[in-house]
XYZ file of C-alpha atoms in Angstrom:
784
model
C 86.932 163.912 95.256
C 87.641 160.838 93.113
C 85.175 157.943 93.485
C 86.305 154.552 94.762
C 87.087 152.052 91.999
C 84.166 149.810 91.180
C 81.369 152.166 92.366
C 79.748 154.455 89.772
C 79.010 158.061 90.717
C 75.272 158.198 91.515
C 74.202 161.475 89.872
C 70.659 160.363 90.534
C 70.186 157.627 93.111
C 70.059 154.593 90.844
C 69.486 150.956 91.562
C 72.796 150.132 89.811
C 74.941 152.075 92.289
C 73.119 150.583 95.274
C 73.489 147.074 93.852
C 77.213 147.637 93.343
C 77.651 149.087 96.823
C 75.670 146.287 98.486
C 77.657 143.684 96.508
C 80.952 145.136 97.761
C 79.677 145.310 101.348
C 78.531 141.658 101.198
C 81.935 140.670 99.779
C 83.660 142.710 102.508
C 81.586 140.777 105.064
C 82.581 137.451 103.446
C 86.246 138.485 103.325
C 86.389 138.442 107.141
C 85.820 134.694 107.029
C 88.315 133.948 104.258
C 90.976 136.642 103.952
C 91.443 138.055 107.460
C 91.149 135.068 109.759
C 94.921 134.534 109.723
C 95.905 138.181 110.190
C 93.385 138.730 112.992
C 94.548 135.708 115.035
C 98.198 136.857 115.153
C 97.763 138.448 118.654
C 97.514 134.879 120.012
C 101.249 134.298 119.601
C 103.133 137.506 118.627
C 104.309 138.750 122.038
C 105.072 135.183 123.154
C 107.377 134.741 120.132
C 109.042 138.161 120.546
C 110.050 137.704 124.185
C 111.380 134.183 123.796
C 115.091 133.590 124.310
C 117.702 136.243 125.092
C 115.310 139.210 124.887
C 113.942 138.176 128.313
C 117.098 139.675 129.853
C 115.978 143.103 128.545
C 112.410 142.782 129.813
C 111.144 146.167 131.059
C 108.481 148.723 130.231
C 110.563 150.404 127.497
C 111.208 147.049 125.775
C 107.455 146.270 125.813
C 106.638 149.732 124.425
C 109.377 149.380 121.783
C 107.951 146.008 120.672
C 104.464 147.527 120.357
C 105.835 150.500 118.392
C 107.537 148.070 115.983
C 104.267 146.110 115.557
C 102.303 149.326 114.908
C 104.670 150.666 112.244
C 105.053 147.247 110.616
C 101.249 146.957 110.322
C 101.064 150.495 108.928
C 103.853 150.241 106.352
C 103.391 146.729 104.946
C 99.706 145.645 105.050
C 98.211 149.164 104.908
C 100.620 151.166 102.723
C 102.146 148.456 100.520
C 99.279 146.004 100.054
C 96.036 147.960 100.534
C 97.131 151.122 98.692
C 99.626 149.790 96.132
C 99.720 146.034 95.487
C 95.925 145.583 95.306
C 95.976 148.019 92.354
C 98.221 145.610 90.388
C 95.466 143.078 89.829
C 95.121 141.097 86.618
C 91.475 141.603 85.590
C 90.501 141.252 89.248
C 92.891 138.375 90.032
C 95.724 138.602 92.529
C 98.738 136.611 93.687
C 102.270 135.974 92.489
C 101.191 134.401 89.199
C 98.775 137.244 88.422
C 101.744 139.631 88.499
C 103.767 137.214 86.361
C 100.989 136.888 83.750
C 100.747 140.698 83.563
C 104.503 140.885 82.966
C 104.373 138.138 80.304
C 101.777 140.145 78.373
C 103.646 143.455 78.499
C 107.066 141.942 77.824
C 108.044 138.669 76.110
C 109.017 136.873 79.318
C 107.102 133.605 78.835
C 109.226 130.503 78.120
C 106.462 128.499 76.362
C 106.500 129.516 72.661
C 102.761 129.151 71.974
C 101.870 132.840 71.843
C 99.966 134.125 68.813
C 99.260 137.609 67.528
C 95.523 136.826 67.836
C 95.929 136.398 71.624
C 96.857 140.066 71.910
C 93.433 140.995 70.513
C 91.678 139.489 73.561
C 89.903 142.128 75.630
C 91.365 140.757 78.898
C 94.875 140.767 77.343
C 94.834 144.545 76.997
C 94.130 145.089 80.704
C 96.143 148.071 81.858
C 97.984 150.659 79.745
C 99.114 149.891 76.206
C 102.653 148.566 75.917
C 103.607 150.561 72.777
C 105.306 153.401 74.643
C 107.786 151.089 76.353
C 108.723 149.121 73.214
C 112.225 150.604 73.258
C 112.847 150.206 77.003
C 116.445 148.996 77.506
C 115.442 146.910 80.559
C 112.667 145.225 78.557
C 115.040 144.386 75.698
C 117.647 143.138 78.161
C 115.191 140.729 79.847
C 113.749 139.501 76.536
C 117.192 138.900 75.026
C 118.562 136.443 77.588
C 116.663 133.204 78.146
C 118.518 132.548 81.400
C 117.129 135.761 82.897
C 113.584 134.723 81.932
C 114.205 131.272 83.433
C 115.533 132.897 86.620
C 112.415 135.097 86.791
C 110.180 132.028 86.437
C 112.069 130.210 89.223
C 111.684 133.271 91.497
C 107.928 133.313 90.766
C 107.646 129.560 91.374
C 109.590 129.862 94.641
C 107.288 132.668 95.809
C 104.232 130.600 94.876
C 105.658 127.618 96.766
C 106.182 129.744 99.869
C 102.426 130.503 99.777
C 101.837 126.737 99.725
C 104.243 126.516 102.695
C 102.040 129.105 104.448
C 99.058 126.850 103.746
C 100.790 124.092 105.707
C 102.100 126.202 108.616
C 99.134 128.546 109.240
C 96.683 125.881 110.474
C 99.384 124.344 112.683
C 100.392 127.544 114.506
C 96.870 129.053 114.702
C 95.171 125.973 116.140
C 98.045 125.081 118.515
C 98.130 128.676 119.840
C 94.384 128.686 120.462
C 94.358 125.276 122.160
C 97.257 126.352 124.425
C 94.713 128.600 126.170
C 93.318 125.448 127.790
C 96.601 125.007 129.642
C 96.353 128.518 131.132
C 92.907 127.737 132.595
C 93.217 123.972 133.140
C 96.739 123.162 134.294
C 95.811 119.437 134.598
C 95.945 118.970 130.804
C 99.283 117.697 129.506
C 100.909 118.434 126.118
C 99.791 115.127 124.598
C 96.123 115.827 125.288
C 96.407 119.359 123.866
C 98.101 117.943 120.754
C 95.301 115.416 120.251
C 92.643 118.182 120.486
C 94.601 120.305 117.964
C 94.863 117.373 115.508
C 91.117 116.637 115.710
C 90.344 120.323 114.985
C 92.757 120.326 112.017
C 91.228 117.199 110.447
C 87.758 118.793 110.795
C 88.992 122.016 109.155
C 90.352 120.287 106.043
C 87.247 118.088 105.835
C 85.133 121.291 105.565
C 86.957 122.574 102.468
C 84.841 120.721 99.904
C 81.835 122.917 100.790
C 83.623 125.773 99.007
C 84.704 129.304 99.922
C 81.215 130.778 99.531
C 79.572 128.568 102.167
C 82.651 128.478 104.422
C 82.882 132.297 104.310
C 79.274 132.780 105.406
C 79.780 130.291 108.247
C 83.117 131.776 109.336
C 82.593 135.530 108.857
C 80.421 135.987 112.018
C 83.087 134.171 114.055
C 85.824 136.586 112.925
C 83.611 139.631 113.480
C 82.819 138.505 117.055
C 86.537 137.778 117.522
C 87.500 141.274 116.291
C 84.965 142.918 118.605
C 86.332 140.799 121.479
C 90.002 141.648 120.927
C 89.181 145.333 120.366
C 87.196 145.473 123.635
C 89.867 143.568 125.608
C 92.606 145.773 124.120
C 90.732 148.954 125.002
C 90.003 147.699 128.541
C 93.649 146.703 129.148
C 94.954 150.022 127.808
C 92.708 152.099 130.089
C 92.918 149.815 133.147
C 96.617 148.866 133.207
C 98.736 151.549 131.509
C 97.268 154.390 129.359
C 100.836 155.706 128.807
C 101.288 152.970 126.159
C 99.706 155.389 123.636
C 103.039 157.216 123.582
C 104.609 154.133 121.971
C 102.897 155.019 118.687
C 105.901 157.321 118.226
C 108.797 155.720 116.270
C 111.156 157.151 118.935
C 110.473 154.015 121.005
C 111.786 151.836 118.145
C 115.143 153.663 118.264
C 115.176 153.334 122.051
C 114.326 149.598 121.753
C 117.290 148.819 119.468
C 119.662 151.063 121.462
C 118.956 149.014 124.608
C 118.544 145.498 123.165
C 121.104 145.534 120.296
C 121.560 142.201 118.511
C 118.936 140.488 120.706
C 116.359 143.072 119.577
C 117.262 142.471 115.922
C 116.791 138.687 116.306
C 113.405 139.325 117.988
C 112.163 140.860 114.697
C 111.403 137.268 113.684
C 108.596 137.461 116.267
C 107.488 140.991 115.258
C 106.877 139.929 111.653
C 104.336 137.341 112.842
C 101.992 140.321 113.362
C 101.647 140.658 109.566
C 101.405 136.973 108.642
C 98.405 136.425 106.418
C 98.853 139.783 104.681
C 99.695 138.075 101.377
C 96.267 136.396 101.494
C 94.703 139.825 100.868
C 96.313 139.809 97.433
C 96.297 136.069 96.695
C 92.557 135.775 97.498
C 91.628 138.856 95.466
C 89.913 136.733 92.783
C 87.377 135.548 95.366
C 86.358 139.135 96.187
C 86.989 142.665 94.888
C 89.805 145.106 95.671
C 87.317 147.623 97.100
C 85.723 145.090 99.480
C 89.147 144.004 100.789
C 90.297 147.618 101.240
C 87.128 148.616 103.118
C 87.344 145.595 105.431
C 91.015 146.157 106.285
C 91.113 149.950 106.637
C 87.901 150.362 108.654
C 87.779 147.188 110.740
C 90.878 144.971 110.779
C 93.566 147.643 111.177
C 92.043 149.577 114.130
C 91.058 146.365 115.948
C 94.570 144.915 115.693
C 96.315 148.151 116.749
C 94.087 148.512 119.855
C 94.561 144.809 120.763
C 98.381 144.956 120.512
C 98.330 148.212 122.475
C 96.215 146.640 125.232
C 98.454 143.565 125.431
C 101.516 145.834 125.735
C 99.800 147.822 128.532
C 99.051 144.573 130.401
C 102.594 143.199 129.966
C 104.186 146.459 131.119
C 102.551 145.775 134.532
C 103.023 141.948 134.441
C 106.506 141.331 133.019
C 106.463 137.656 134.052
C 103.350 136.837 131.950
C 104.949 136.968 128.448
C 104.789 133.160 127.759
C 100.958 133.203 127.621
C 100.447 136.937 127.220
C 97.183 136.897 125.248
C 95.239 134.503 127.465
C 96.706 136.003 130.656
C 95.516 139.468 129.571
C 91.871 138.374 129.235
C 89.742 139.522 132.201
C 88.673 136.382 134.101
C 84.854 136.877 133.853
C 85.007 136.651 130.036
C 87.853 134.118 129.771
C 85.903 131.062 128.547
C 83.735 132.835 125.947
C 86.868 134.487 124.510
C 88.731 131.156 124.536
C 85.944 129.502 122.520
C 85.893 132.395 120.037
C 89.735 132.325 119.841
C 89.672 128.622 118.946
C 87.016 129.146 116.292
C 88.889 132.197 114.929
C 92.105 130.141 114.712
C 90.270 127.594 112.564
C 89.041 130.449 110.354
C 92.579 131.883 110.257
C 93.761 128.728 108.595
C 91.089 129.127 105.903
C 92.728 132.221 104.390
C 95.960 130.604 103.267
C 94.342 127.268 102.333
C 92.084 129.217 99.939
C 95.089 131.172 98.620
C 96.933 127.875 98.054
C 94.092 126.551 95.883
C 94.179 129.766 93.813
C 97.959 129.575 93.347
C 97.871 125.890 92.311
C 95.093 126.572 89.772
C 97.116 129.413 88.235
C 100.287 127.287 88.111
C 98.344 124.439 86.519
C 96.823 126.637 83.798
C 100.143 128.271 82.930
C 101.872 124.896 82.498
C 103.761 124.909 85.806
C 101.934 122.216 87.797
C 100.710 118.660 87.000
C 97.031 118.362 86.050
C 94.787 118.124 89.137
C 91.036 118.112 89.675
C 89.711 121.650 90.131
C 86.175 121.967 91.521
C 84.447 125.333 91.053
C 82.334 125.746 94.174
C 80.375 128.916 93.333
C 78.256 129.837 90.309
C 78.377 133.517 91.257
C 81.991 134.206 92.260
C 84.161 133.003 89.393
C 87.420 132.291 91.229
C 86.149 130.194 94.147
C 87.641 126.711 93.828
C 88.550 123.551 95.738
C 91.314 121.061 94.800
C 90.844 117.697 96.577
C 94.380 116.302 96.056
C 96.056 119.482 97.330
C 93.642 119.692 100.284
C 94.602 116.228 101.565
C 98.340 116.762 100.929
C 98.135 119.994 102.967
C 96.303 118.150 105.752
C 98.950 115.395 105.990
C 101.828 117.916 105.996
C 100.085 120.128 108.606
C 99.475 117.177 110.936
C 103.108 116.063 110.491
C 104.408 119.526 111.467
C 101.976 119.858 114.393
C 102.958 116.448 115.803
C 106.654 116.887 114.943
C 107.225 120.323 116.542
C 104.473 120.578 119.198
C 105.792 124.094 119.857
C 104.312 127.333 118.499
C 107.650 129.174 118.743
C 109.444 126.794 116.365
C 106.476 126.736 113.966
C 106.409 130.554 114.239
C 110.059 130.698 113.122
C 109.174 128.677 110.028
C 105.997 130.646 109.442
C 107.671 134.051 109.658
C 110.359 133.069 107.143
C 107.741 131.770 104.655
C 105.595 134.924 104.874
C 108.474 137.359 104.553
C 109.939 135.497 101.552
C 106.587 135.764 99.721
C 106.452 139.503 100.488
C 110.038 139.928 99.273
C 109.188 138.250 95.928
C 105.949 140.271 95.583
C 107.892 143.542 96.074
C 110.340 142.553 93.307
C 107.532 141.640 90.861
C 105.636 144.823 91.758
C 108.699 146.904 90.820
C 108.694 145.247 87.374
C 104.924 145.851 87.065
C 105.453 149.563 87.838
C 107.923 149.756 84.920
C 106.370 147.451 82.292
C 102.621 147.591 83.050
C 102.051 150.959 84.718
C 104.775 152.525 82.508
C 106.241 154.633 85.290
C 109.888 155.645 85.492
C 112.612 153.220 86.555
C 113.490 155.608 89.392
C 109.986 155.379 90.875
C 110.128 151.570 90.669
C 113.606 151.576 92.237
C 112.372 153.845 95.066
C 109.457 151.431 95.742
C 111.770 148.405 95.541
C 114.506 149.703 97.840
C 112.140 151.246 100.403
C 110.186 148.038 100.948
C 113.160 145.718 100.383
C 115.045 147.579 103.117
C 112.191 147.043 105.607
C 111.504 143.437 104.532
C 115.224 142.654 104.221
C 115.773 143.537 107.892
C 112.922 141.203 108.898
C 114.068 138.485 106.489
C 117.615 138.575 107.870
C 116.219 138.105 111.403
C 114.003 135.232 110.201
C 116.985 133.535 108.494
C 118.769 133.434 111.845
C 115.995 131.060 112.989
C 116.589 128.486 110.190
C 118.099 125.888 112.591
C 115.170 126.411 115.042
C 112.383 125.424 112.626
C 112.977 127.926 109.817
C 114.219 125.117 107.572
C 110.671 123.714 107.150
C 109.321 126.239 104.573
C 112.660 126.162 102.748
C 112.459 122.367 102.355
C 108.748 122.442 101.408
C 109.291 125.245 98.887
C 112.343 123.512 97.444
C 110.368 120.289 96.863
C 107.333 122.069 95.343
C 109.578 124.306 93.187
C 111.365 121.247 91.787
C 108.005 119.583 91.005
C 106.759 122.743 89.269
C 109.949 123.397 87.312
C 110.322 119.744 86.209
C 106.722 119.781 84.934
C 107.229 123.107 83.138
C 110.574 121.969 81.660
C 109.081 118.661 80.414
C 106.019 120.435 78.960
C 108.271 122.939 77.202
C 110.516 120.222 75.730
C 107.489 118.237 74.534
C 106.053 121.340 72.857
C 109.416 122.085 71.193
C 109.556 118.487 69.855
C 106.056 118.911 68.378
C 107.105 122.218 66.866
C 110.198 120.745 65.185
C 108.413 117.599 63.931
C 105.386 119.194 62.313
C 103.998 117.545 59.195
C 105.049 119.401 56.050
C 102.161 121.169 54.327
C 103.719 120.242 50.949
C 103.501 116.564 51.945
C 99.809 116.967 52.797
C 99.051 118.821 49.558
C 100.927 116.128 47.630
C 98.593 113.451 49.022
C 95.576 115.212 47.498
C 92.129 115.791 49.011
C 91.721 112.081 49.884
C 95.086 112.097 51.755
C 95.899 108.909 49.837
C 93.577 106.872 52.044
C 89.885 106.077 52.439
C 87.887 108.971 53.946
C 85.143 107.516 56.153
C 81.986 109.339 57.393
C 82.331 111.380 60.560
C 84.402 114.132 62.152
C 87.877 113.479 63.532
C 88.985 115.923 66.260
C 92.774 115.646 66.466
C 93.977 117.121 69.740
C 97.412 118.707 69.851
C 99.221 121.375 71.844
C 100.371 123.012 68.600
C 98.738 126.349 67.833
C 100.030 126.234 64.224
C 100.997 123.407 61.865
C 99.961 119.755 61.668
C 101.157 117.583 64.593
C 103.382 114.519 64.187
C 100.642 112.202 65.538
C 98.644 112.868 62.347
C 101.307 111.423 60.030
C 101.840 108.602 62.543
C 98.111 107.776 62.323
C 97.927 108.105 58.514
C 100.911 105.803 57.922
C 99.581 103.102 60.266
C 95.825 103.076 59.525
C 94.215 102.989 56.059
C 91.257 105.291 56.821
C 90.461 108.748 58.163
C 87.342 110.858 58.705
C 85.723 113.026 56.033
C 86.143 116.146 58.141
C 89.297 116.710 60.168
C 89.650 119.383 62.836
C 92.982 120.022 64.552
C 92.001 121.176 68.039
C 94.397 123.033 70.303
C 93.152 123.756 73.835
C 95.427 126.538 74.973
C 95.853 128.530 78.164
C 96.425 132.229 77.600
C 98.121 134.306 80.338
C 94.879 136.102 81.240
C 92.428 135.213 84.063
C 89.532 134.476 81.736
C 88.589 134.543 78.060
C 85.037 135.650 77.293
C 82.902 133.076 75.389
C 82.685 135.569 72.491
C 86.457 135.260 72.008
C 87.003 131.622 72.942
C 87.083 129.997 69.458
C 89.701 130.783 66.845
C 88.863 128.969 63.586
C 90.976 128.558 60.431
C 91.552 126.309 57.420
C 94.591 124.025 57.192
C 94.418 123.004 53.495
C 92.376 124.070 50.434
C 88.595 123.631 50.600
C 88.332 120.073 49.067
C 90.492 118.628 51.898
C 87.856 119.487 54.560
C 90.587 120.157 57.155
C 90.222 122.905 59.750
C 91.985 124.224 62.798
C 90.257 125.234 66.035
C 92.113 126.919 68.872
C 90.088 126.942 72.089
C 91.467 129.568 74.432
C 91.027 129.487 78.196
C 92.325 131.796 80.900
C 93.922 130.485 84.087
C 90.635 130.957 85.970
C 88.265 129.610 83.310
C 86.022 126.556 83.685
C 86.420 124.041 80.849
C 82.955 123.154 79.579
C 81.556 119.681 78.966
C 82.076 117.942 75.610
C 78.415 117.993 74.470
C 78.235 121.784 74.334
C 81.758 121.904 72.945
C 80.879 119.728 69.910
C 77.849 121.841 68.990
C 79.732 125.121 69.412
C 82.632 123.780 67.353
C 80.380 122.739 64.425
C 78.596 126.095 64.495
C 81.911 127.965 64.654
C 83.327 126.074 61.646
C 80.098 126.697 59.700
C 80.274 130.390 60.534
C 83.920 130.485 59.402
C 82.999 128.806 56.065
C 80.205 131.334 55.567
C 82.403 134.332 56.464
C 85.254 133.080 54.286
C 82.951 133.165 51.242
C 81.654 136.710 51.823
C 84.566 138.567 53.441
C 87.519 139.364 51.160
C 90.235 139.132 53.843
C 89.601 135.374 54.148
C 89.467 134.541 50.440
C 92.442 136.418 48.961
C 95.325 134.156 50.012
C 93.991 130.900 48.540
C 97.285 130.038 46.836
C 100.069 131.217 49.119
C 99.435 129.863 52.627
C 96.586 127.660 53.770
C 97.654 127.466 57.404
C 97.507 130.587 59.488
C 94.343 132.420 58.387
C 92.328 132.383 61.613
C 89.101 134.108 62.573
C 87.606 134.741 66.011
C 84.077 133.312 65.971
C 81.816 134.977 68.525
C 79.070 132.997 70.235
C 76.858 136.085 69.920
C 77.335 135.879 66.136
C 76.426 132.179 66.217
C 73.039 132.891 67.796
C 72.056 135.261 64.979
C 73.997 133.452 62.241
C 72.356 132.267 59.043
C 75.042 129.612 58.365
C 73.269 126.739 60.139
C 69.868 126.200 61.715
C 69.872 124.349 65.036
C 67.075 122.162 66.379
C 66.955 120.173 69.595
C 65.023 116.959 70.106
C 64.875 114.270 72.752
C 66.642 111.098 71.766
C 63.995 108.521 72.798
C 64.549 105.693 70.280
C 66.089 103.345 72.812
C 63.433 104.107 75.405
C 60.518 103.378 73.063
C 61.845 99.977 72.009
C 62.406 98.922 75.605
C 59.069 100.278 76.820
C 57.162 98.168 74.266
C 58.665 95.017 75.739
C 56.673 93.083 78.352
C 59.812 91.696 79.979
C 60.144 93.017 83.582
C 63.938 92.604 83.290
C 64.085 94.946 80.289
C 61.713 97.362 82.041
C 64.013 97.536 85.070
C 67.012 97.977 82.762
C 65.236 100.923 81.154
C 64.733 102.581 84.556
C 68.447 102.166 85.345
C 69.306 103.560 81.901
C 67.054 106.584 82.494
C 68.675 107.287 85.872
C 72.250 106.972 84.662
C 71.875 108.705 81.301
C 69.614 111.669 81.976
C 72.268 114.111 80.790
C 73.111 112.082 77.646
C 69.480 111.511 76.658
C 68.344 114.978 77.570
C 68.709 116.472 74.090
C 70.094 115.716 70.692
C 71.258 118.711 68.631
C 70.605 118.560 64.896
C 71.850 121.028 62.276
C 70.047 122.027 59.067
C 70.974 124.282 56.168
C 68.835 127.419 55.835
C 66.837 127.692 52.625
C 68.686 130.686 51.168
C 68.774 130.569 47.363
C 71.645 133.062 47.172
C 74.165 130.754 48.956
C 77.322 129.872 47.006
C 77.024 126.207 45.779
C 80.562 125.422 47.007
C 79.689 126.785 50.478
C 76.411 124.822 50.520
C 78.272 121.635 49.558
C 80.888 122.141 52.279
C 78.249 122.880 54.934
C 76.279 119.792 53.829
C 79.430 117.661 54.238
C 79.958 119.147 57.693
C 76.378 118.359 58.800
C 76.542 114.801 57.414
C 79.879 114.231 59.149
C 78.407 115.457 62.451
C 75.417 113.093 62.063
C 77.819 110.183 61.392
C 79.582 110.797 64.700
C 82.568 112.537 66.281
C 85.823 110.777 67.197
C 88.496 112.300 69.439
C 92.080 111.459 68.429
C 94.622 112.134 71.159
C 98.346 111.462 71.342
C 99.345 109.037 74.092
C 102.946 110.150 74.371
C 105.938 108.726 76.189
C 108.566 111.401 76.739
C 112.184 110.241 76.964
C 115.516 112.053 76.957
C 117.809 111.464 74.004
C 120.748 109.137 74.468
C 123.154 112.039 73.973
C 121.497 114.036 76.812
C 123.296 114.831 80.064
C 122.681 112.692 83.151
C 120.790 115.560 84.819
C 118.412 115.887 81.862
C 117.851 112.107 81.819
C 116.977 112.175 85.529
C 114.618 115.146 85.058
C 112.800 113.746 81.984
C 113.011 109.948 82.367
C 112.361 109.834 86.112
C 110.877 113.155 87.335
C 108.640 114.187 84.434
C 107.582 110.600 83.626
C 106.607 110.002 87.262
C 104.517 113.196 87.358
C 102.767 112.351 84.055
C 101.842 108.862 85.269
C 100.453 110.127 88.563
C 98.470 113.184 87.476
C 95.125 113.392 85.686
C 95.219 112.181 82.095
C 94.789 114.739 79.292
C 91.547 113.041 78.153
C 90.010 113.567 81.627
C 91.345 117.121 81.889
C 89.895 117.987 78.454
C 86.484 116.387 79.244
C 86.797 113.965 76.303
C 84.132 111.199 76.361
C 85.922 107.883 76.826
C 83.621 106.025 74.407
C 84.697 108.254 71.465
C 88.420 108.387 72.293
C 91.179 107.066 70.001
C 94.695 107.266 71.441
C 97.765 107.262 69.201
C 100.915 106.074 70.939
C 104.146 107.995 70.266
C 107.573 108.267 71.838
C 109.025 111.786 72.107
C 112.819 111.889 72.266
C 113.506 115.362 73.634
C-alpha cells in the first residue's frame, strides 16, 4: 500500500514520523475552525432554499427523497471526488486557490503578460515544482496559447473573475450563515420581529470581522471546538431523525430517486438545483485555504469527519420532512428535538460565525496572491503566525468586506435571495477551477489531452447544469456576485494593465550602456561618499530615472546598486536563493545590480537586515568574480547580464568580509553625562522609541588574507567605506499618463482608473520597507 503524502514510512518507530503525524492531526483539528465552518453550516438553509417557489406544488415523499439523493451525489462527486482526490493534488508548493493554478501554468508555459521573467528564475527550487516541462515543449496547444496575446489576456481575465467570485463569497457567506442561524430565534420565540433579528445578525457580523486581526492561528483554536461540537450535534440529530421518523430514507442513496425526481418535477426540479448546490458552498475554501494547512490534514478532516456527518444530517432532515411536509420553511430548526433545541441553537449560531471565517480567510489569501503577481493595488499584509507561513490578515480588505456584508444583510433581509447570489458565486468559482485544472493536467502533470478533456467535460457537465439553474435566479438576487465580481475584476485588470504599461515604458526607455561607458568611471559628475540604492522594476538595464537624476543633479554616490524587488510566480523563494547579484559596468565604475526575488507568499524583511545582506552579497560576488572563471571571461563584450545567485549559507562561511556587531551608544553617553533633567527625560523617550534602531550597529572589516587580489581588496575597501558613509534610497516618484494619441478608453483607464488606484494604495516606499529618513524621490512622468 502506498503511504499518504507527507508522512514518511516508519520502518522503525521514529520521532520524525510521529512529529509529522501529530502535526497533520493538529492541522486537521485547526481546519475545522477555518476551512469547514461554511460547508458544515449548509444544512441550516439547504432544504428551505430547495422547496421555495413552484417546487412546493410537487411536495411529497418522493420529492423529498429525490432532493436528498441529489444532495448526496453532489457532495460525493464535487467535494469528495473532484476536490479531495484531484484538485488538492494540484497545489503549488503547498499553496492552493485560483492563482496557485495560474502561477503553475505560467511556469510550465509562457502565459504571463508581465515581461520580467529571467532564465535565472527557472533555477529556483520552488520553480521546478512538479514534472519537468521539457517533454511538452512541442505541444501544439502550448504553442497556440503562447502565440496569441489575446488568448493569454483572456486566460488572465478568467482567473481574475474566478478570484473575484471568491471575494464575492467572502461577502455573502457571513450574511447567509448568520441570518440563517438567527432565524432559529423566530421558530422558538415568535414575538421577535424581522427588524430585531436583523439587528442581532448585524451585531454578530461586526463582532466577527473585529476578531480577524487576531489571525487564523488563534481564531482556528477558538473556533475548532465549536465546529466539532456542531458536527457531533448535527450527526446525532440526523441519526435520531432517520431512525425515529423514516428509516426508508436510506433507499434514497440510490441515484434512481434523482431520475424519479426530475421525471415528476420537470422544469421546477431543474430550477430547484440552485438550492441543491448550496449544500457544497464552501468547498472551494478547502483548496483556497490550503496554504494555511496541508493537503493531508484537509483530506483526513473531510473524508473521516465532515462527509459522514453531513450525509447523515441531510438524511435525517429528509426523513423528518417526509413526515412533516408543511415544515420546509424552517426545516432544520423544526427537526431538532425540543429538549435539545436551545443548546443546538446556540451552537448553530456560533458555527455560523465560524462558517463565515472560511471564506474570509480564503479572500485574504487570494488578495495577497493577486497583489504579489501585480494584479491588485498594494495593501497592508499582516502575517499573523510565525509557524504557519501563509496565515495573513489584510485590514483594508477586512473592513471593505464588513461594509459590503452589512449592506447585503440589511438590503435583502432574506436568506433565499442571498442564497441565490451565493450559489451562483460558488458554482462560478468551481467552473473556473475545473477549466484551470484541465490545463494543469496537460501542462503540469503532462497527461494526455484526452484525459484532461474527459475531466473537463465530466465536471463541466455536472457544474454546468447547476450553473444554468443558478443563472435563472439572477433577477432574484443572483446579480449581486456578478456586480461585485465585475467591479473587483475591473480594479484588478486596470491595475495589472497600468503596471504592465509602466514596465514596458521603462523597458523601452532604458539608459544606453554605451552612453554610460562614454561618461567614464566618474559618470561625468562628482562621486560623493556613500551607497546609492536605485530602485527600479527593471530586471535588466539601467532605468530612465538614473539619467533623469544625473542630468539634474551634479553629484552621485561612490557605489551605485540598481535594486529590483521582483515577485516570481512561486509561493516562496528560499533565503539561499533570494539575492541575484551582477555588475552593470566595468570594475572602476563601482555599479552593481541586485535582484531581490520574493514569492507571492513571502514576507518582505525590514531594511536593516536587507542593507547588511546586500553588502555581504555584493562582497561575495566581487570575491567569486575574481576566483571563478565564468564571471571573469566576458569583461569586454557585455557588462550587464552576468548574474550570480548569492546564498545566505555561503555568506555565513564566506571569507570576503568579516562582520562585527556593536551597540551604538554615542548619543546615549553624551546625554547621560548632562545634569539637565530635561535632557535626561529626552534620553528616556529616545531609548523607548528607538530600541530597534539603537539595538545594534553592523560593521564590516576586510579579512587579513595576504593572497587577496589587490584590485579585489581595493573594491571591497571602497564598498566598506561607502557603507560607513551611509546608504541612500533613490526611488522614482512616477506619474503615469496616457499619450495624447491614445484612445478614449485607454485615457480613462490610465488617467482616471490607474491614477486613482495609485494615489489611494500604499506607496512603494512603504511597501518596500524603505526608511523615510534615507529616501530620495525622483519625479518622472511616464507617457504610456
